Coordinates of N, CA and C in Angstrom, one line a residue:
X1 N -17.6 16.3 -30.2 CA -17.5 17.7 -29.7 C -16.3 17.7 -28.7
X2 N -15.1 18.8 -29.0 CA -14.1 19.0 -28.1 C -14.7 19.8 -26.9
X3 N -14.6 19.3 -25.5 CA -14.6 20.0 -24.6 C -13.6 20.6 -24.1
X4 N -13.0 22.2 -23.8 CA -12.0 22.7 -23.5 C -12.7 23.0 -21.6
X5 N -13.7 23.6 -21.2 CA -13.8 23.8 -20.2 C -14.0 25.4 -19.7
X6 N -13.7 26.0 -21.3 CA -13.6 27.4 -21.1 C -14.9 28.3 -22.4
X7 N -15.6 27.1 -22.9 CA -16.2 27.9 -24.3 C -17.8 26.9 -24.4
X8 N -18.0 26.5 -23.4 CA -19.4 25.6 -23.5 C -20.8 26.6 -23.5
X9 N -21.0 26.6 -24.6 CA -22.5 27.2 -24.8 C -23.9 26.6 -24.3
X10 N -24.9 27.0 -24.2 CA -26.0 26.0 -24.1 C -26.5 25.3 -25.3
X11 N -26.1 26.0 -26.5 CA -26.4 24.5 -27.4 C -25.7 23.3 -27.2
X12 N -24.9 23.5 -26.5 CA -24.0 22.3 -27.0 C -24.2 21.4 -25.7
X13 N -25.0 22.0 -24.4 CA -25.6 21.3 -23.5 C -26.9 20.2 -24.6
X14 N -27.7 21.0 -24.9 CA -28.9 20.6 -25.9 C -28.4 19.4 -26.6
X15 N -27.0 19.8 -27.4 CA -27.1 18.9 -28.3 C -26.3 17.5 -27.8
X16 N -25.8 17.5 -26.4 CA -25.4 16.4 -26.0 C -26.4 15.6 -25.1
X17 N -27.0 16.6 -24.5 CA -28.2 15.8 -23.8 C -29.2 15.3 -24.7
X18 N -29.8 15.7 -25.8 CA -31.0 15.6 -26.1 C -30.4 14.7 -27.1
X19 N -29.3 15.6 -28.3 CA -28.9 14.5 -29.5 C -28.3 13.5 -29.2
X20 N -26.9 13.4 -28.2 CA -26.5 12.1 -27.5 C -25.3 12.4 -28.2
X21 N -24.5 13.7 -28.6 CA -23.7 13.8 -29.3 C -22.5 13.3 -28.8
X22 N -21.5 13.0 -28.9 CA -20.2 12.4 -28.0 C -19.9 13.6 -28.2
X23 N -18.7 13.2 -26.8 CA -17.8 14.7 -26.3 C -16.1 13.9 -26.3
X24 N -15.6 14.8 -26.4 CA -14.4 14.1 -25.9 C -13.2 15.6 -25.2
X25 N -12.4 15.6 -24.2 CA -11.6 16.3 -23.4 C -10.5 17.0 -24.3
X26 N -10.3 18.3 -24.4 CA -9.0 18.6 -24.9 C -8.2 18.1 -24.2
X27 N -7.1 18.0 -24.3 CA -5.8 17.4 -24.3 C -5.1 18.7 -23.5
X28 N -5.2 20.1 -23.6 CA -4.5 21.1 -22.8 C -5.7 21.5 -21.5
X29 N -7.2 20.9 -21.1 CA -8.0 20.9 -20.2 C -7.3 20.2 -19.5
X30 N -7.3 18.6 -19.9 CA -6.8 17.7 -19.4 C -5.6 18.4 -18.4
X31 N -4.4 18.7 -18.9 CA -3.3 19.0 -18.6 C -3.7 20.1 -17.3
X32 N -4.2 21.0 -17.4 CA -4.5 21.8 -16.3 C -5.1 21.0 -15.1
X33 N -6.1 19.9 -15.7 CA -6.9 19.0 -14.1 C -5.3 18.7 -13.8
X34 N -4.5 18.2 -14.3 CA -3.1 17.5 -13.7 C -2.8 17.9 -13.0
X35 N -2.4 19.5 -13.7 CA -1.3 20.7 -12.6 C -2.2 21.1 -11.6
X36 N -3.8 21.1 -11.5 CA -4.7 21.4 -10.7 C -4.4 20.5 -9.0
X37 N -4.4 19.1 -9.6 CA -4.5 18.1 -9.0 C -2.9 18.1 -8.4
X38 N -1.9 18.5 -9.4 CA -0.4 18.3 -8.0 C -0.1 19.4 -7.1
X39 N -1.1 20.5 -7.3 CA -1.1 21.6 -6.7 C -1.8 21.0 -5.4
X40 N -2.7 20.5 -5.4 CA -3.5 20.4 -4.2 C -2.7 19.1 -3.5
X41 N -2.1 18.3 -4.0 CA -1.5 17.5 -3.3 C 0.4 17.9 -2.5
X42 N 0.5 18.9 -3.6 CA 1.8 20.0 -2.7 C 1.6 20.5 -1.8
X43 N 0.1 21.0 -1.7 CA -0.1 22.1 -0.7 C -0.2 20.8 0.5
X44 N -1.3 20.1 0.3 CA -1.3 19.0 1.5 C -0.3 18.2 1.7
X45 N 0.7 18.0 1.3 CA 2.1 17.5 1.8 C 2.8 18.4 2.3
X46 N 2.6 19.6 2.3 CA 3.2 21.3 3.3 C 2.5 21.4 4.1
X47 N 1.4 20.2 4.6 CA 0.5 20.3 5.5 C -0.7 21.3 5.4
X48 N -0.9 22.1 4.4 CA -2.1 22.7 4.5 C -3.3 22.0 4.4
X49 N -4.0 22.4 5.3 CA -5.3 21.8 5.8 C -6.1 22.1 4.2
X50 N -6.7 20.6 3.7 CA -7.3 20.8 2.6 C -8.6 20.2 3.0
X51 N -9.7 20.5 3.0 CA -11.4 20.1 3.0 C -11.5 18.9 2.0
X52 N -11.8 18.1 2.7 CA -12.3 16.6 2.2 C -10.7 15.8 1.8
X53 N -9.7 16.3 1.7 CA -8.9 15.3 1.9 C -7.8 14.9 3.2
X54 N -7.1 16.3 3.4 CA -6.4 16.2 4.5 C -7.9 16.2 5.4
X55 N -8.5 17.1 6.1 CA -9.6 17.7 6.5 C -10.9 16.8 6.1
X56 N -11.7 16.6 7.2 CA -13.1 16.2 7.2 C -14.0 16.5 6.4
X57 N -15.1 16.8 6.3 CA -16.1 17.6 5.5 C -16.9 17.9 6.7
X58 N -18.2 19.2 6.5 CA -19.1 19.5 6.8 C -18.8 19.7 8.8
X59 N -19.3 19.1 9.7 CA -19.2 19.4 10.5 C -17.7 18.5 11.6
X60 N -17.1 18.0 10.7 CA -16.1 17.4 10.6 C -14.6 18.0 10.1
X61 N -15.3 19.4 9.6 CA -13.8 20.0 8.8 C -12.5 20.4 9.4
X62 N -12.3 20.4 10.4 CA -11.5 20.4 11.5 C -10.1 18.9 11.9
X63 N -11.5 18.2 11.6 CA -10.5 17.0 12.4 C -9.7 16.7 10.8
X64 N -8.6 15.9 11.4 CA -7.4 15.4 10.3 C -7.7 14.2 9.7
X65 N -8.0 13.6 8.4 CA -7.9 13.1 8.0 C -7.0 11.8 7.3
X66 N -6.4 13.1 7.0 CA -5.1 12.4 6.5 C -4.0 12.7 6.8
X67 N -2.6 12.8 7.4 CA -1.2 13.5 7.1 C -0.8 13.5 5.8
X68 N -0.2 14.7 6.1 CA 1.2 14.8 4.9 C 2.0 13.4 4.5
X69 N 2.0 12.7 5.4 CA 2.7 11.3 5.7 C 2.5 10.6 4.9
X70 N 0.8 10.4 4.7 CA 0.2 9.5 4.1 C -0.6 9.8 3.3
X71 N 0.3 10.6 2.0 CA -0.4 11.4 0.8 C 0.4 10.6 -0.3
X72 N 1.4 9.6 -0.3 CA 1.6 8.9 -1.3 C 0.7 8.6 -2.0
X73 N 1.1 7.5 -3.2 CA 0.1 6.5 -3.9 C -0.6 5.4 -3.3
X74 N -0.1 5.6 -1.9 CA -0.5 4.0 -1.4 C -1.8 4.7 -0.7
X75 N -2.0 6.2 -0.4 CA -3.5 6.5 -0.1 C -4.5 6.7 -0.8
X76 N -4.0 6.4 -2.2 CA -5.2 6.7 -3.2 C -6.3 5.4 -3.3
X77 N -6.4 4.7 -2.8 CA -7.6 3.6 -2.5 C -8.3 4.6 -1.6
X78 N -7.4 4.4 -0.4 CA -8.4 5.0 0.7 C -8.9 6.7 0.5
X79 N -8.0 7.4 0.0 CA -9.6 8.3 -0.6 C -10.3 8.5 -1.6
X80 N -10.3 7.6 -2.4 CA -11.2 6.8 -3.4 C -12.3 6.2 -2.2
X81 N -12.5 5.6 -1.7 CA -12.8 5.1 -1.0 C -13.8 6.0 0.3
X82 N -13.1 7.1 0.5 CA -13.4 8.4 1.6 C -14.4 8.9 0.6
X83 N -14.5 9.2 -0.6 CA -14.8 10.4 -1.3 C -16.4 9.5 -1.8
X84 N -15.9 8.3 -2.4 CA -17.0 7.7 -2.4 C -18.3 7.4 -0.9
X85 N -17.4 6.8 -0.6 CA -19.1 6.6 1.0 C -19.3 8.0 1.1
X86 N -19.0 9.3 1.4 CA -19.1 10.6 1.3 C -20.2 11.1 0.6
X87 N -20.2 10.5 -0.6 CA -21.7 10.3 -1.4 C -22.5 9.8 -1.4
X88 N -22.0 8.4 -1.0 CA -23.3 7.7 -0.4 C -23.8 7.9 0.5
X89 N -23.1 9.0 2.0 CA -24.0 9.1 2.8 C -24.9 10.2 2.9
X90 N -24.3 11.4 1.9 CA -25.5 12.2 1.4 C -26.1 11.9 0.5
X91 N -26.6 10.8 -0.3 CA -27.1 10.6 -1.5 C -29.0 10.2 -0.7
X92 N -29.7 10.8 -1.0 CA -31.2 10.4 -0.9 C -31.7 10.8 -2.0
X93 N -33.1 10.1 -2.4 CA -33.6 10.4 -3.5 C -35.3 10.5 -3.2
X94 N -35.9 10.9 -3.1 CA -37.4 10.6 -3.4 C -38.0 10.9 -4.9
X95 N -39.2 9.8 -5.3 CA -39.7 10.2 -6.2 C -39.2 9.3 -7.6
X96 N -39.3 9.6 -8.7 CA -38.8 8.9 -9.6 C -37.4 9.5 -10.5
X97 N -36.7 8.4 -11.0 CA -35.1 8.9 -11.0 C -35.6 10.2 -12.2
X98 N -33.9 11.2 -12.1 CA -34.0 12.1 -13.5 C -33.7 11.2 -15.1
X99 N -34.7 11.9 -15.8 CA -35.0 11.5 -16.6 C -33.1 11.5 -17.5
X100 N -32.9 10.4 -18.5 CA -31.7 10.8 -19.0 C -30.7 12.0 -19.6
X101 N -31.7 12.7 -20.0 CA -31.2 14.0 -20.7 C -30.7 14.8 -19.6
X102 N -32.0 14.7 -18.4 CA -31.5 15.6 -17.6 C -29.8 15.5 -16.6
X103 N -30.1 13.6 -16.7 CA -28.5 13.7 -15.9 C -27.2 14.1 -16.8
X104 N -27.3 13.6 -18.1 CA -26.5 14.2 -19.2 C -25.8 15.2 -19.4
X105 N -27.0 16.4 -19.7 CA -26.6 17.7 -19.1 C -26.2 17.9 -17.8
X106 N -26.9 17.4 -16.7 CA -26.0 17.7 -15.3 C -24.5 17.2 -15.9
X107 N -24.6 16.4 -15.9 CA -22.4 15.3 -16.1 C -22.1 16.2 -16.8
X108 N -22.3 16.7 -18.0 CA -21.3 17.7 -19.0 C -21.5 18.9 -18.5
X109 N -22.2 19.6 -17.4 CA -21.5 21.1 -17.5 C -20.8 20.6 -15.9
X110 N -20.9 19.9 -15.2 CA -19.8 19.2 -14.7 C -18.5 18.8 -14.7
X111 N -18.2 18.0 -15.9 CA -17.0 18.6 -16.5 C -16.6 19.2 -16.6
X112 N -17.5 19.9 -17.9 CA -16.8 21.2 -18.1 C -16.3 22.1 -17.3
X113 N -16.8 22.1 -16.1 CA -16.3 22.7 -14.9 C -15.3 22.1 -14.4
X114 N -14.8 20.6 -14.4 CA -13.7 20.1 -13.8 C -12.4 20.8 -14.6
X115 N -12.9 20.6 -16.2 CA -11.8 21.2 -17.1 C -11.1 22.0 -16.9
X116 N -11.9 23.1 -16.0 CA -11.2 24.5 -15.7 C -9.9 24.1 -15.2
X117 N -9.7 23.0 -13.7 CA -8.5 22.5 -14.0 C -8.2 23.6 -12.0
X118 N -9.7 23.5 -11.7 CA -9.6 24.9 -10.0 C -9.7 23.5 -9.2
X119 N -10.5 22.6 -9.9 CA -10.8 21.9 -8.3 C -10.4 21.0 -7.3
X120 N -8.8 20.5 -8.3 CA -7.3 19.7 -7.6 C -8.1 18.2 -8.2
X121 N -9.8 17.7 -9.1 CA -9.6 16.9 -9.3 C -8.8 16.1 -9.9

């Protein structure tokens, strides 16, 4: 199944969670996460304060994270690194995990949302 990011029905949730159908990324989705993604990294090298990369998160959104300075390649560890523990330190769970289908369909209309190509991933 082509995912574009612009045309996802609920069957096609159904049929990848429940049938296990493969998916695979258009190639022009793709292309928009890129321009998505050098867009958010222009703006934060013009110094606009970006939430969770230049900028903190949550009660921290204020303080500076990163400079413009230090938006090369050589910071992509460290906010790989930021974005991850960030998860881990909101991540709690009680109870027993979600069943497979259900994380499934969570991941793909997640995507499909990244596809759109808004959220500078």
């Amino acid at each position: 199944m082509l995912l574009t990011g612009r045309d996802l029905a609920i069957g096609d949730v159904v049929l990848v969670a429940r049938a296990g159908v493969r998916i695979r990324a258009d190639q022009k989705a793709l292309n928009r996460m890129a321009r998505g993604h050098e867009l958010l990294l222009a703006a934060a090298a013009q110094g606009t304060p970006i939430y969770g990369l230049s900028r903190g998160v949550a009660q921290d959104k204020e303080k500076p994270v990163l400079t413009s300075d230090h938006l090369g390649a050589e910071s992509k560890a460290e906010s790989e690194a930021f974005n991850r523990d960030l998860i881990h330190a909101h991540c709690a769970g009680v109870g027993p995990s979600a069943p497979e289908e259900q994380v499934r369909a969570a991941m793909f209309v997640r995507l499909n949302t990244l596809l759109l190509g808004h959220s500078g991933a």
